[in-house]
DNA sequence: ACCCAGGGTAACT
DNA sequence: AGTTACCATGGG
């Protein structure tokens, strides 16, 4: 089934390939497909939104995934009160996705000291090797499928030193030491400390899990680009106009810095 | 050969 | 509490 979804702020290419998710590909001009958890979707860019090609029962899932109910027009207008943020938001229609908690946890463990292209490859091999086969490809592995494995069992992923971290995360989730649904309900600070009990999860990965997988819109992952942005533009912190959506503002600044500013303000 | 990539850990001051 | 080498892999 095809569903037309109206949405004034959603550029699929920018949203799917800005380093927040790693399971989509471009099929052709304005056409994409990919997975979240165990679900598959095909997407087409429209002038006033997107077309969702999926089972009827999965339509609410994808509307939630793209956070269609959040009004970005209000958000971006507020961000525009700050000059740097206004520049970052101009020409960008990125939505912060509401991804699956476990998938987000594993994905951003893999992301550490890594680049987006190789992260995507490792996750693809992880799904092919350990995910359930579904019609269009492979689901993201459940924690149970990864728990109890040995590092060498993941050698085909070529994930390097991250393999042991993946296994520790799966073990803690299946063992109940890490309850992602409970962590979702905690404050940013409590949740961050709880996530950091997993090996290979530090402040940055924890904040990515909070923002992209547990929908803490106030969590701000401090990667190298955001550290540069903060040092140069915001030595005293992000402006008031971000409200409780600092994480979403961060995603615009992140993309702005690594695409538009990398050869100018932040060259070498 | 060197440097970097959506960093974290352990071992140092 | 704040620095620093090291961790695997692949692309520039």
PDB file of C-alpha atoms (C1' of nucleotides) in Angstrom:
ATOM      1  CA  UNK A   1       0.000   0.000   0.000  1.00  0.00           C
ATOM      2  CA  UNK A   2       1.082   3.568  -0.661  1.00  0.00           C
ATOM      3  CA  UNK A   3       0.278   6.286   1.841  1.00  0.00           C
ATOM      4  CA  UNK A   4       0.754   9.972   1.116  1.00  0.00           C
ATOM      5  CA  UNK A   5       2.025  11.726   4.228  1.00  0.00           C
ATOM      6  CA  UNK A   6       1.991  15.499   4.340  1.00  0.00           C
ATOM      7  CA  UNK A   7       4.946  16.998   6.128  1.00  0.00           C
ATOM      8  CA  UNK A   8       6.480  20.414   5.489  1.00  0.00           C
ATOM      9  CA  UNK A   9       9.870  19.617   6.998  1.00  0.00           C
ATOM     10  CA  UNK A  10      11.169  16.288   5.754  1.00  0.00           C
ATOM     11  CA  UNK A  11      13.935  15.901   3.226  1.00  0.00           C
ATOM     12  CA  UNK A  12      14.500  12.158   2.989  1.00  0.00           C
ATOM     13  CA  UNK A  13      18.031  12.345   1.640  1.00  0.00           C
ATOM     14  CA  UNK A  14      19.171  14.735   4.367  1.00  0.00           C
ATOM     15  CA  UNK A  15      17.289  12.884   7.087  1.00  0.00           C
ATOM     16  CA  UNK A  16      18.320   9.339   6.187  1.00  0.00           C
ATOM     17  CA  UNK A  17      21.995  10.022   5.463  1.00  0.00           C
ATOM     18  CA  UNK A  18      22.987  12.592   8.082  1.00  0.00           C
ATOM     19  CA  UNK A  19      24.517   9.998  10.377  1.00  0.00           C
ATOM     20  CA  UNK A  20      21.585   9.281  12.679  1.00  0.00           C
ATOM     21  CA  UNK A  21      20.533   5.983  11.053  1.00  0.00           C
ATOM     22  CA  UNK A  22      22.414   3.461   8.955  1.00  0.00           C
ATOM     23  CA  UNK A  23      19.928   1.103   7.312  1.00  0.00           C
ATOM     24  CA  UNK A  24      18.645   3.031   4.305  1.00  0.00           C
ATOM     25  CA  UNK A  25      19.821   3.300   0.717  1.00  0.00           C
ATOM     26  CA  UNK A  26      18.987   5.461  -2.278  1.00  0.00           C
ATOM     27  CA  UNK A  27      17.213   3.515  -5.017  1.00  0.00           C
ATOM     28  CA  UNK A  28      17.036   6.364  -7.506  1.00  0.00           C
ATOM     29  CA  UNK A  29      16.227  10.048  -7.670  1.00  0.00           C
ATOM     30  CA  UNK A  30      13.994  10.751  -4.667  1.00  0.00           C
ATOM     31  CA  UNK A  31      13.432   7.071  -3.901  1.00  0.00           C
ATOM     32  CA  UNK A  32      14.778   5.199  -0.915  1.00  0.00           C
ATOM     33  CA  UNK A  33      14.214   2.037   1.061  1.00  0.00           C
ATOM     34  CA  UNK A  34      15.378   0.603   4.324  1.00  0.00           C
ATOM     35  CA  UNK A  35      14.645  -0.972   7.656  1.00  0.00           C
ATOM     36  CA  UNK A  36      13.954  -0.116  11.250  1.00  0.00           C
ATOM     37  CA  UNK A  37      13.939  -3.000  13.667  1.00  0.00           C
ATOM     38  CA  UNK A  38      12.028  -5.753  11.858  1.00  0.00           C
ATOM     39  CA  UNK A  39      10.141  -3.494   9.479  1.00  0.00           C
ATOM     40  CA  UNK A  40      10.842  -2.547   5.886  1.00  0.00           C
ATOM     41  CA  UNK A  41       9.657   0.507   3.990  1.00  0.00           C
ATOM     42  CA  UNK A  42      10.034   2.147   0.600  1.00  0.00           C
ATOM     43  CA  UNK A  43       9.936   5.938   0.527  1.00  0.00           C
ATOM     44  CA  UNK A  44       9.384   8.536  -2.176  1.00  0.00           C
ATOM     45  CA  UNK A  45      10.099  12.229  -1.756  1.00  0.00           C
ATOM     46  CA  UNK A  46       7.112  14.502  -2.534  1.00  0.00           C
ATOM     47  CA  UNK A  47       6.912  18.279  -2.729  1.00  0.00           C
ATOM     48  CA  UNK A  48       4.732  18.491   0.372  1.00  0.00           C
ATOM     49  CA  UNK A  49       5.842  15.369   2.213  1.00  0.00           C
ATOM     50  CA  UNK A  50       6.613  11.751   1.457  1.00  0.00           C
ATOM     51  CA  UNK A  51       4.950   8.613   0.173  1.00  0.00           C
ATOM     52  CA  UNK A  52       5.181   5.564   2.432  1.00  0.00           C
ATOM     53  CA  UNK A  53       5.094   2.155   0.744  1.00  0.00           C
ATOM     54  CA  UNK A  54       4.432  -0.401   3.453  1.00  0.00           C
ATOM     55  CA  UNK A  55       1.856  -2.743   4.958  1.00  0.00           C
ATOM     56  CA  UNK A  56      -1.202  -0.912   6.203  1.00  0.00           C
ATOM     57  CA  UNK A  57      -0.627  -2.131   9.743  1.00  0.00           C
ATOM     58  CA  UNK A  58       2.864  -0.576   9.742  1.00  0.00           C
ATOM     59  CA  UNK A  59       1.734   2.913   8.742  1.00  0.00           C
ATOM     60  CA  UNK A  60       1.486   4.181  12.351  1.00  0.00           C
ATOM     61  CA  UNK A  61       4.952   2.765  13.056  1.00  0.00           C
ATOM     62  CA  UNK A  62       6.553   4.788  10.272  1.00  0.00           C
ATOM     63  CA  UNK A  63       4.627   7.943  11.150  1.00  0.00           C
ATOM     64  CA  UNK A  64       6.009   7.583  14.640  1.00  0.00           C
ATOM     65  CA  UNK A  65       9.481   6.805  13.269  1.00  0.00           C
ATOM     66  CA  UNK A  66       9.517  10.075  11.337  1.00  0.00           C
ATOM     67  CA  UNK A  67       7.867  11.868  14.267  1.00  0.00           C
ATOM     68  CA  UNK A  68       5.280  13.332  11.916  1.00  0.00           C
ATOM     69  CA  UNK A  69       3.221  14.766  14.765  1.00  0.00           C
ATOM     70  CA  UNK A  70       6.034  17.069  15.921  1.00  0.00           C
ATOM     71  CA  UNK A  71       5.650  20.510  14.337  1.00  0.00           C
ATOM     72  CA  UNK A  72       9.083  21.439  13.027  1.00  0.00           C
ATOM     73  CA  UNK A  73       7.850  24.776  11.686  1.00  0.00           C
ATOM     74  CA  UNK A  74       7.419  26.002  15.264  1.00  0.00           C
ATOM     75  CA  UNK A  75      10.754  24.524  16.274  1.00  0.00           C
ATOM     76  CA  UNK A  76      12.766  25.978  13.403  1.00  0.00           C
ATOM     77  CA  UNK A  77      11.180  29.374  13.824  1.00  0.00           C
ATOM     78  CA  UNK A  78      12.402  29.424  17.401  1.00  0.00           C
ATOM     79  CA  UNK A  79      15.865  28.204  16.394  1.00  0.00           C
ATOM     80  CA  UNK A  80      15.958  31.111  13.925  1.00  0.00           C
ATOM     81  CA  UNK A  81      16.299  33.603  16.779  1.00  0.00           C
ATOM     82  CA  UNK A  82      19.969  32.603  16.902  1.00  0.00           C
ATOM     83  CA  UNK A  83      22.108  33.625  13.928  1.00  0.00           C
ATOM     84  CA  UNK A  84      24.273  30.533  13.715  1.00  0.00           C
ATOM     85  CA  UNK A  85      21.315  28.201  14.123  1.00  0.00           C
ATOM     86  CA  UNK A  86      19.388  30.146  11.522  1.00  0.00           C
ATOM     87  CA  UNK A  87      22.211  29.588   9.042  1.00  0.00           C
ATOM     88  CA  UNK A  88      22.349  25.894   9.988  1.00  0.00           C
ATOM     89  CA  UNK A  89      18.613  25.433   9.439  1.00  0.00           C
ATOM     90  CA  UNK A  90      18.492  27.273   6.122  1.00  0.00           C
ATOM     91  CA  UNK A  91      18.111  24.748   3.320  1.00  0.00           C
ATOM     92  CA  UNK A  92      17.865  21.854   5.734  1.00  0.00           C
ATOM     93  CA  UNK A  93      14.788  19.728   6.361  1.00  0.00           C
ATOM     94  CA  UNK A  94      16.144  17.109   8.721  1.00  0.00           C
ATOM     95  CA  UNK A  95      13.886  15.332  11.188  1.00  0.00           C
ATOM     96  CA  UNK A  96      15.374  13.515  14.161  1.00  0.00           C
ATOM     97  CA  UNK A  97      14.069   9.968  13.895  1.00  0.00           C
ATOM     98  CA  UNK A  98      12.536   7.936  16.707  1.00  0.00           C
ATOM     99  CA  UNK A  99      14.485   4.747  16.293  1.00  0.00           C
ATOM    100  CA  UNK A 100      14.345   1.372  18.043  1.00  0.00           C
ATOM    101  CA  UNK A 101      16.243   1.437  21.360  1.00  0.00           C
ATOM    102  CA  UNK A 102      18.352  -1.711  21.001  1.00  0.00           C
ATOM    103  CA  UNK A 103      19.162  -1.036  17.360  1.00  0.00           C
ATOM    104  CA  UNK A 104      20.255   2.477  18.279  1.00  0.00           C
ATOM    105  CA  UNK A 105      22.394   1.242  21.152  1.00  0.00           C
ATOM    106  CA  UNK A 106      24.292  -1.254  18.999  1.00  0.00           C
ATOM    107  CA  UNK A 107      24.552   1.131  16.056  1.00  0.00           C
ATOM    108  CA  UNK A 108      26.191   3.885  18.073  1.00  0.00           C
ATOM    109  CA  UNK A 109      28.503   1.493  19.892  1.00  0.00           C
ATOM    110  CA  UNK A 110      29.706   0.600  16.396  1.00  0.00           C
ATOM    111  CA  UNK A 111      29.961   4.285  15.502  1.00  0.00           C
ATOM    112  CA  UNK A 112      32.802   5.044  17.907  1.00  0.00           C
ATOM    113  CA  UNK A 113      36.008   6.247  16.213  1.00  0.00           C
ATOM    114  CA  UNK A 114      34.463   5.173  12.913  1.00  0.00           C
ATOM    115  CA  UNK A 115      33.043   6.741   9.758  1.00  0.00           C
ATOM    116  CA  UNK A 116      29.484   6.603   8.477  1.00  0.00           C
ATOM    117  CA  UNK A 117      30.268   4.471   5.440  1.00  0.00           C
ATOM    118  CA  UNK A 118      31.997   1.749   7.424  1.00  0.00           C
ATOM    119  CA  UNK A 119      29.385   1.897  10.205  1.00  0.00           C
ATOM    120  CA  UNK A 120      26.761   1.172   7.556  1.00  0.00           C
ATOM    121  CA  UNK A 121      28.738  -1.794   6.262  1.00  0.00           C
ATOM    122  CA  UNK A 122      29.288  -3.324   9.687  1.00  0.00           C
ATOM    123  CA  UNK A 123      25.594  -2.989  10.541  1.00  0.00           C
ATOM    124  CA  UNK A 124      24.616  -4.523   7.209  1.00  0.00           C
ATOM    125  CA  UNK A 125      26.815  -7.563   7.897  1.00  0.00           C
ATOM    126  CA  UNK A 126      25.451  -7.747  11.451  1.00  0.00           C
ATOM    127  CA  UNK A 127      21.888  -7.940  10.141  1.00  0.00           C
ATOM    128  CA  UNK A 128      22.714 -10.458   7.419  1.00  0.00           C
ATOM    129  CA  UNK A 129      24.580 -12.655   9.841  1.00  0.00           C
ATOM    130  CA  UNK A 130      22.366 -12.499  12.908  1.00  0.00           C
ATOM    131  CA  UNK A 131      19.054 -10.887  11.955  1.00  0.00           C
ATOM    132  CA  UNK A 132      15.855 -12.702  11.145  1.00  0.00           C
ATOM    133  CA  UNK A 133      15.150 -13.095   7.435  1.00  0.00           C
ATOM    134  CA  UNK A 134      12.167 -11.027   6.345  1.00  0.00           C
ATOM    135  CA  UNK A 135      10.710 -10.498   2.893  1.00  0.00           C
ATOM    136  CA  UNK A 136      12.834  -7.586   1.755  1.00  0.00           C
ATOM    137  CA  UNK A 137      16.033  -8.469   3.595  1.00  0.00           C
ATOM    138  CA  UNK A 138      17.108  -8.918   7.177  1.00  0.00           C
ATOM    139  CA  UNK A 139      15.746  -7.521  10.415  1.00  0.00           C
ATOM    140  CA  UNK A 140      18.048  -5.957  12.970  1.00  0.00           C
ATOM    141  CA  UNK A 141      19.174  -8.757  15.312  1.00  0.00           C
ATOM    142  CA  UNK A 142      17.399  -9.143  18.600  1.00  0.00           C
ATOM    143  CA  UNK A 143      19.541  -8.973  21.716  1.00  0.00           C
ATOM    144  CA  UNK A 144      18.921 -12.686  22.258  1.00  0.00           C
ATOM    145  CA  UNK A 145      20.591 -13.480  18.943  1.00  0.00           C
ATOM    146  CA  UNK A 146      23.788 -11.717  20.035  1.00  0.00           C
ATOM    147  CA  UNK A 147      23.898 -12.541  23.734  1.00  0.00           C
ATOM    148  CA  UNK A 148      26.361 -15.215  24.747  1.00  0.00           C
ATOM    149  CA  UNK A 149      28.417 -14.958  21.565  1.00  0.00           C
ATOM    150  CA  UNK A 150      32.200 -14.891  21.601  1.00  0.00           C
ATOM    151  CA  UNK A 151      34.206 -12.131  19.973  1.00  0.00           C
ATOM    152  CA  UNK A 152      35.349 -14.477  17.226  1.00  0.00           C
ATOM    153  CA  UNK A 153      31.712 -15.199  16.340  1.00  0.00           C
ATOM    154  CA  UNK A 154      31.511 -11.591  15.145  1.00  0.00           C
ATOM    155  CA  UNK A 155      34.765 -11.661  13.156  1.00  0.00           C
ATOM    156  CA  UNK A 156      32.859 -11.567   9.860  1.00  0.00           C
ATOM    157  CA  UNK A 157      31.615  -8.092  10.800  1.00  0.00           C
ATOM    158  CA  UNK A 158      35.170  -6.685  10.809  1.00  0.00           C
ATOM    159  CA  UNK A 159      34.041  -4.442  13.651  1.00  0.00           C
ATOM    160  CA  UNK A 160      37.466  -4.490  15.299  1.00  0.00           C
ATOM    161  CA  UNK A 161      37.656  -3.699  18.991  1.00  0.00           C
ATOM    162  CA  UNK A 162      33.911  -2.949  19.037  1.00  0.00           C
ATOM    163  CA  UNK A 163      32.889  -6.622  18.829  1.00  0.00           C
ATOM    164  CA  UNK A 164      33.279  -7.202  22.552  1.00  0.00           C
ATOM    165  CA  UNK A 165      31.206  -4.099  23.274  1.00  0.00           C
ATOM    166  CA  UNK A 166      28.342  -5.356  21.082  1.00  0.00           C
ATOM    167  CA  UNK A 167      28.283  -8.631  22.978  1.00  0.00           C
ATOM    168  CA  UNK A 168      28.400  -6.944  26.374  1.00  0.00           C
ATOM    169  CA  UNK A 169      25.451  -4.737  25.425  1.00  0.00           C
ATOM    170  CA  UNK A 170      23.427  -7.737  24.236  1.00  0.00           C
ATOM    171  CA  UNK A 171      24.289  -9.660  27.398  1.00  0.00           C
ATOM    172  CA  UNK A 172      23.220  -6.803  29.665  1.00  0.00           C
ATOM    173  CA  UNK A 173      19.950  -6.285  27.788  1.00  0.00           C
ATOM    174  CA  UNK A 174      18.940  -9.946  27.790  1.00  0.00           C
ATOM    175  CA  UNK A 175      20.094 -10.350  31.388  1.00  0.00           C
ATOM    176  CA  UNK A 176      17.977  -7.418  32.530  1.00  0.00           C
ATOM    177  CA  UNK A 177      20.917  -5.392  33.871  1.00  0.00           C
ATOM    178  CA  UNK A 178      20.088  -2.847  31.182  1.00  0.00           C
ATOM    179  CA  UNK A 179      16.378  -2.086  30.782  1.00  0.00           C
ATOM    180  CA  UNK A 180      16.116   0.372  27.907  1.00  0.00           C
ATOM    181  CA  UNK A 181      12.420   1.035  28.505  1.00  0.00           C
ATOM    182  CA  UNK A 182      13.089   2.003  32.104  1.00  0.00           C
ATOM    183  CA  UNK A 183      16.070   4.106  31.072  1.00  0.00           C
ATOM    184  CA  UNK A 184      13.817   5.944  28.640  1.00  0.00           C
ATOM    185  CA  UNK A 185      11.810   7.270  31.566  1.00  0.00           C
ATOM    186  CA  UNK A 186      14.799   8.536  33.543  1.00  0.00           C
ATOM    187  CA  UNK A 187      16.273  12.025  33.503  1.00  0.00           C
ATOM    188  CA  UNK A 188      19.020  12.689  30.964  1.00  0.00           C
ATOM    189  CA  UNK A 189      21.665  12.463  33.682  1.00  0.00           C
ATOM    190  CA  UNK A 190      20.404   9.247  35.267  1.00  0.00           C
ATOM    191  CA  UNK A 191      19.858   7.607  31.899  1.00  0.00           C
ATOM    192  CA  UNK A 192      23.338   8.553  30.698  1.00  0.00           C
ATOM    193  CA  UNK A 193      24.995   7.026  33.757  1.00  0.00           C
ATOM    194  CA  UNK A 194      22.886   3.883  33.423  1.00  0.00           C
ATOM    195  CA  UNK A 195      23.845   3.451  29.746  1.00  0.00           C
ATOM    196  CA  UNK A 196      27.520   3.985  30.572  1.00  0.00           C
ATOM    197  CA  UNK A 197      27.492   0.757  32.583  1.00  0.00           C
ATOM    198  CA  UNK A 198      27.698  -0.991  29.215  1.00  0.00           C
ATOM    199  CA  UNK A 199      31.259  -1.497  27.987  1.00  0.00           C
ATOM    200  CA  UNK A 200      32.139   0.807  25.133  1.00  0.00           C
ATOM    201  CA  UNK A 201      29.426   3.317  26.028  1.00  0.00           C
ATOM    202  CA  UNK A 202      30.721   6.708  27.108  1.00  0.00           C
ATOM    203  CA  UNK A 203      29.106  10.142  27.182  1.00  0.00           C
ATOM    204  CA  UNK A 204      28.844  10.564  23.426  1.00  0.00           C
ATOM    205  CA  UNK A 205      27.395   7.150  22.597  1.00  0.00           C
ATOM    206  CA  UNK A 206      25.016   7.422  25.569  1.00  0.00           C
ATOM    207  CA  UNK A 207      23.724  10.771  24.328  1.00  0.00           C
ATOM    208  CA  UNK A 208      23.227   9.351  20.833  1.00  0.00           C
ATOM    209  CA  UNK A 209      21.146   6.514  22.287  1.00  0.00           C
ATOM    210  CA  UNK A 210      19.149   9.021  24.335  1.00  0.00           C
ATOM    211  CA  UNK A 211      18.483  11.340  21.408  1.00  0.00           C
ATOM    212  CA  UNK A 212      17.967   8.887  18.540  1.00  0.00           C
ATOM    213  CA  UNK A 213      16.647   5.828  20.354  1.00  0.00           C
ATOM    214  CA  UNK A 214      14.980   6.965  23.560  1.00  0.00           C
ATOM    215  CA  UNK A 215      13.676  10.293  22.312  1.00  0.00           C
ATOM    216  CA  UNK A 216      15.329  12.556  24.812  1.00  0.00           C
ATOM    217  CA  UNK A 217      15.276  15.628  22.565  1.00  0.00           C
ATOM    218  CA  UNK A 218      17.354  17.545  25.083  1.00  0.00           C
ATOM    219  CA  UNK A 219      20.349  15.178  24.869  1.00  0.00           C
ATOM    220  CA  UNK A 220      23.276  16.627  22.907  1.00  0.00           C
ATOM    221  CA  UNK A 221      25.922  14.156  21.663  1.00  0.00           C
ATOM    222  CA  UNK A 222      29.305  15.903  21.671  1.00  0.00           C
ATOM    223  CA  UNK A 223      31.235  14.498  18.735  1.00  0.00           C
ATOM    224  CA  UNK A 224      34.256  16.219  17.179  1.00  0.00           C
ATOM    225  CA  UNK A 225      32.096  18.508  15.008  1.00  0.00           C
ATOM    226  CA  UNK A 226      29.839  19.663  17.819  1.00  0.00           C
ATOM    227  CA  UNK A 227      32.884  20.308  19.983  1.00  0.00           C
ATOM    228  CA  UNK A 228      34.238  22.556  17.242  1.00  0.00           C
ATOM    229  CA  UNK A 229      30.886  24.321  16.883  1.00  0.00           C
ATOM    230  CA  UNK A 230      30.615  24.832  20.628  1.00  0.00           C
ATOM    231  CA  UNK A 231      34.168  26.136  20.958  1.00  0.00           C
ATOM    232  CA  UNK A 232      33.762  28.579  18.082  1.00  0.00           C
ATOM    233  CA  UNK A 233      30.133  29.741  18.366  1.00  0.00           C
ATOM    234  CA  UNK A 234      28.812  28.695  21.758  1.00  0.00           C
ATOM    235  CA  UNK A 235      31.515  28.829  24.443  1.00  0.00           C
ATOM    236  CA  UNK A 236      28.784  29.517  27.011  1.00  0.00           C
ATOM    237  CA  UNK A 237      26.402  26.832  25.781  1.00  0.00           C
ATOM    238  CA  UNK A 238      23.553  26.616  23.271  1.00  0.00           C
ATOM    239  CA  UNK A 239      21.151  29.598  23.177  1.00  0.00           C
ATOM    240  CA  UNK A 240      17.853  29.693  25.080  1.00  0.00           C
ATOM    241  CA  UNK A 241      15.808  29.417  21.886  1.00  0.00           C
ATOM    242  CA  UNK A 242      16.548  25.686  21.576  1.00  0.00           C
ATOM    243  CA  UNK A 243      14.301  25.084  24.575  1.00  0.00           C
ATOM    244  CA  UNK A 244      14.015  21.398  25.397  1.00  0.00           C
ATOM    245  CA  UNK A 245      14.999  20.485  21.837  1.00  0.00           C
ATOM    246  CA  UNK A 246      18.747  21.054  22.091  1.00  0.00           C
ATOM    247  CA  UNK A 247      19.372  17.630  20.569  1.00  0.00           C
ATOM    248  CA  UNK A 248      17.433  18.504  17.446  1.00  0.00           C
ATOM    249  CA  UNK A 249      19.264  21.826  17.172  1.00  0.00           C
ATOM    250  CA  UNK A 250      22.473  19.849  17.590  1.00  0.00           C
ATOM    251  CA  UNK A 251      21.621  17.689  14.566  1.00  0.00           C
ATOM    252  CA  UNK A 252      21.285  20.773  12.367  1.00  0.00           C
ATOM    253  CA  UNK A 253      24.556  22.187  13.687  1.00  0.00           C
ATOM    254  CA  UNK A 254      26.289  18.830  13.190  1.00  0.00           C
ATOM    255  CA  UNK A 255      25.233  18.607   9.544  1.00  0.00           C
ATOM    256  CA  UNK A 256      25.980  22.286   8.962  1.00  0.00           C
ATOM    257  CA  UNK A 257      29.496  21.952  10.377  1.00  0.00           C
ATOM    258  CA  UNK A 258      30.523  18.782   8.577  1.00  0.00           C
ATOM    259  CA  UNK A 259      29.130  19.812   5.192  1.00  0.00           C
ATOM    260  CA  UNK A 260      29.123  23.615   4.902  1.00  0.00           C
ATOM    261  CA  UNK A 261      31.828  24.629   7.369  1.00  0.00           C
ATOM    262  CA  UNK A 262      34.409  21.871   6.957  1.00  0.00           C
ATOM    263  CA  UNK A 263      36.318  23.735   4.237  1.00  0.00           C
ATOM    264  CA  UNK A 264      35.817  27.249   5.585  1.00  0.00           C
ATOM    265  CA  UNK A 265      35.493  27.943   9.288  1.00  0.00           C
ATOM    266  CA  UNK A 266      36.815  24.512  10.295  1.00  0.00           C
ATOM    267  CA  UNK A 267      39.273  23.827   7.500  1.00  0.00           C
ATOM    268  CA  UNK A 268      42.140  21.636   8.762  1.00  0.00           C
TER     269      UNK A 268
ATOM    270  C1'  DA B   1      53.588   6.345   5.238  1.00  0.00           C
ATOM    271  C1'  DC B   2      50.337   9.242   7.660  1.00  0.00           C
ATOM    272  C1'  DC B   3      45.832  10.933   9.145  1.00  0.00           C
ATOM    273  C1'  DC B   4      41.077  10.686  10.208  1.00  0.00           C
ATOM    274  C1'  DA B   5      36.498   8.713  11.218  1.00  0.00           C
ATOM    275  C1'  DG B   6      29.297  10.756  15.108  1.00  0.00           C
ATOM    276  C1'  DG B   7      35.081   7.571  21.077  1.00  0.00           C
ATOM    277  C1'  DG B   8      36.129   4.685  25.107  1.00  0.00           C
ATOM    278  C1'  DT B   9      39.259   2.552  28.256  1.00  0.00           C
ATOM    279  C1'  DA B  10      43.070   2.040  31.080  1.00  0.00           C
ATOM    280  C1'  DA B  11      47.069   3.852  32.840  1.00  0.00           C
ATOM    281  C1'  DC B  12      49.226   7.342  33.919  1.00  0.00           C
ATOM    282  C1'  DT B  13      50.233  12.495  36.257  1.00  0.00           C
TER     283       DT B  13
ATOM    284  C1'  DA C   1      40.136  15.685  37.731  1.00  0.00           C
ATOM    285  C1'  DG C   2      42.685  16.111  33.575  1.00  0.00           C
ATOM    286  C1'  DT C   3      45.934  14.105  29.790  1.00  0.00           C
ATOM    287  C1'  DT C   4      47.594  10.224  26.628  1.00  0.00           C
ATOM    288  C1'  DA C   5      48.587   5.771  24.171  1.00  0.00           C
ATOM    289  C1'  DC C   6      46.079   2.336  22.359  1.00  0.00           C
ATOM    290  C1'  DC C   7      42.398   0.099  20.406  1.00  0.00           C
ATOM    291  C1'  DA C   8      40.752  -2.510  14.453  1.00  0.00           C
ATOM    292  C1'  DT C   9      39.472  -1.231  10.029  1.00  0.00           C
ATOM    293  C1'  DG C  10      39.142   1.239   5.702  1.00  0.00           C
ATOM    294  C1'  DG C  11      39.407   5.374   2.870  1.00  0.00           C
ATOM    295  C1'  DG C  12      41.704   9.635   1.667  1.00  0.00           C
TER     296       DG C  12
END
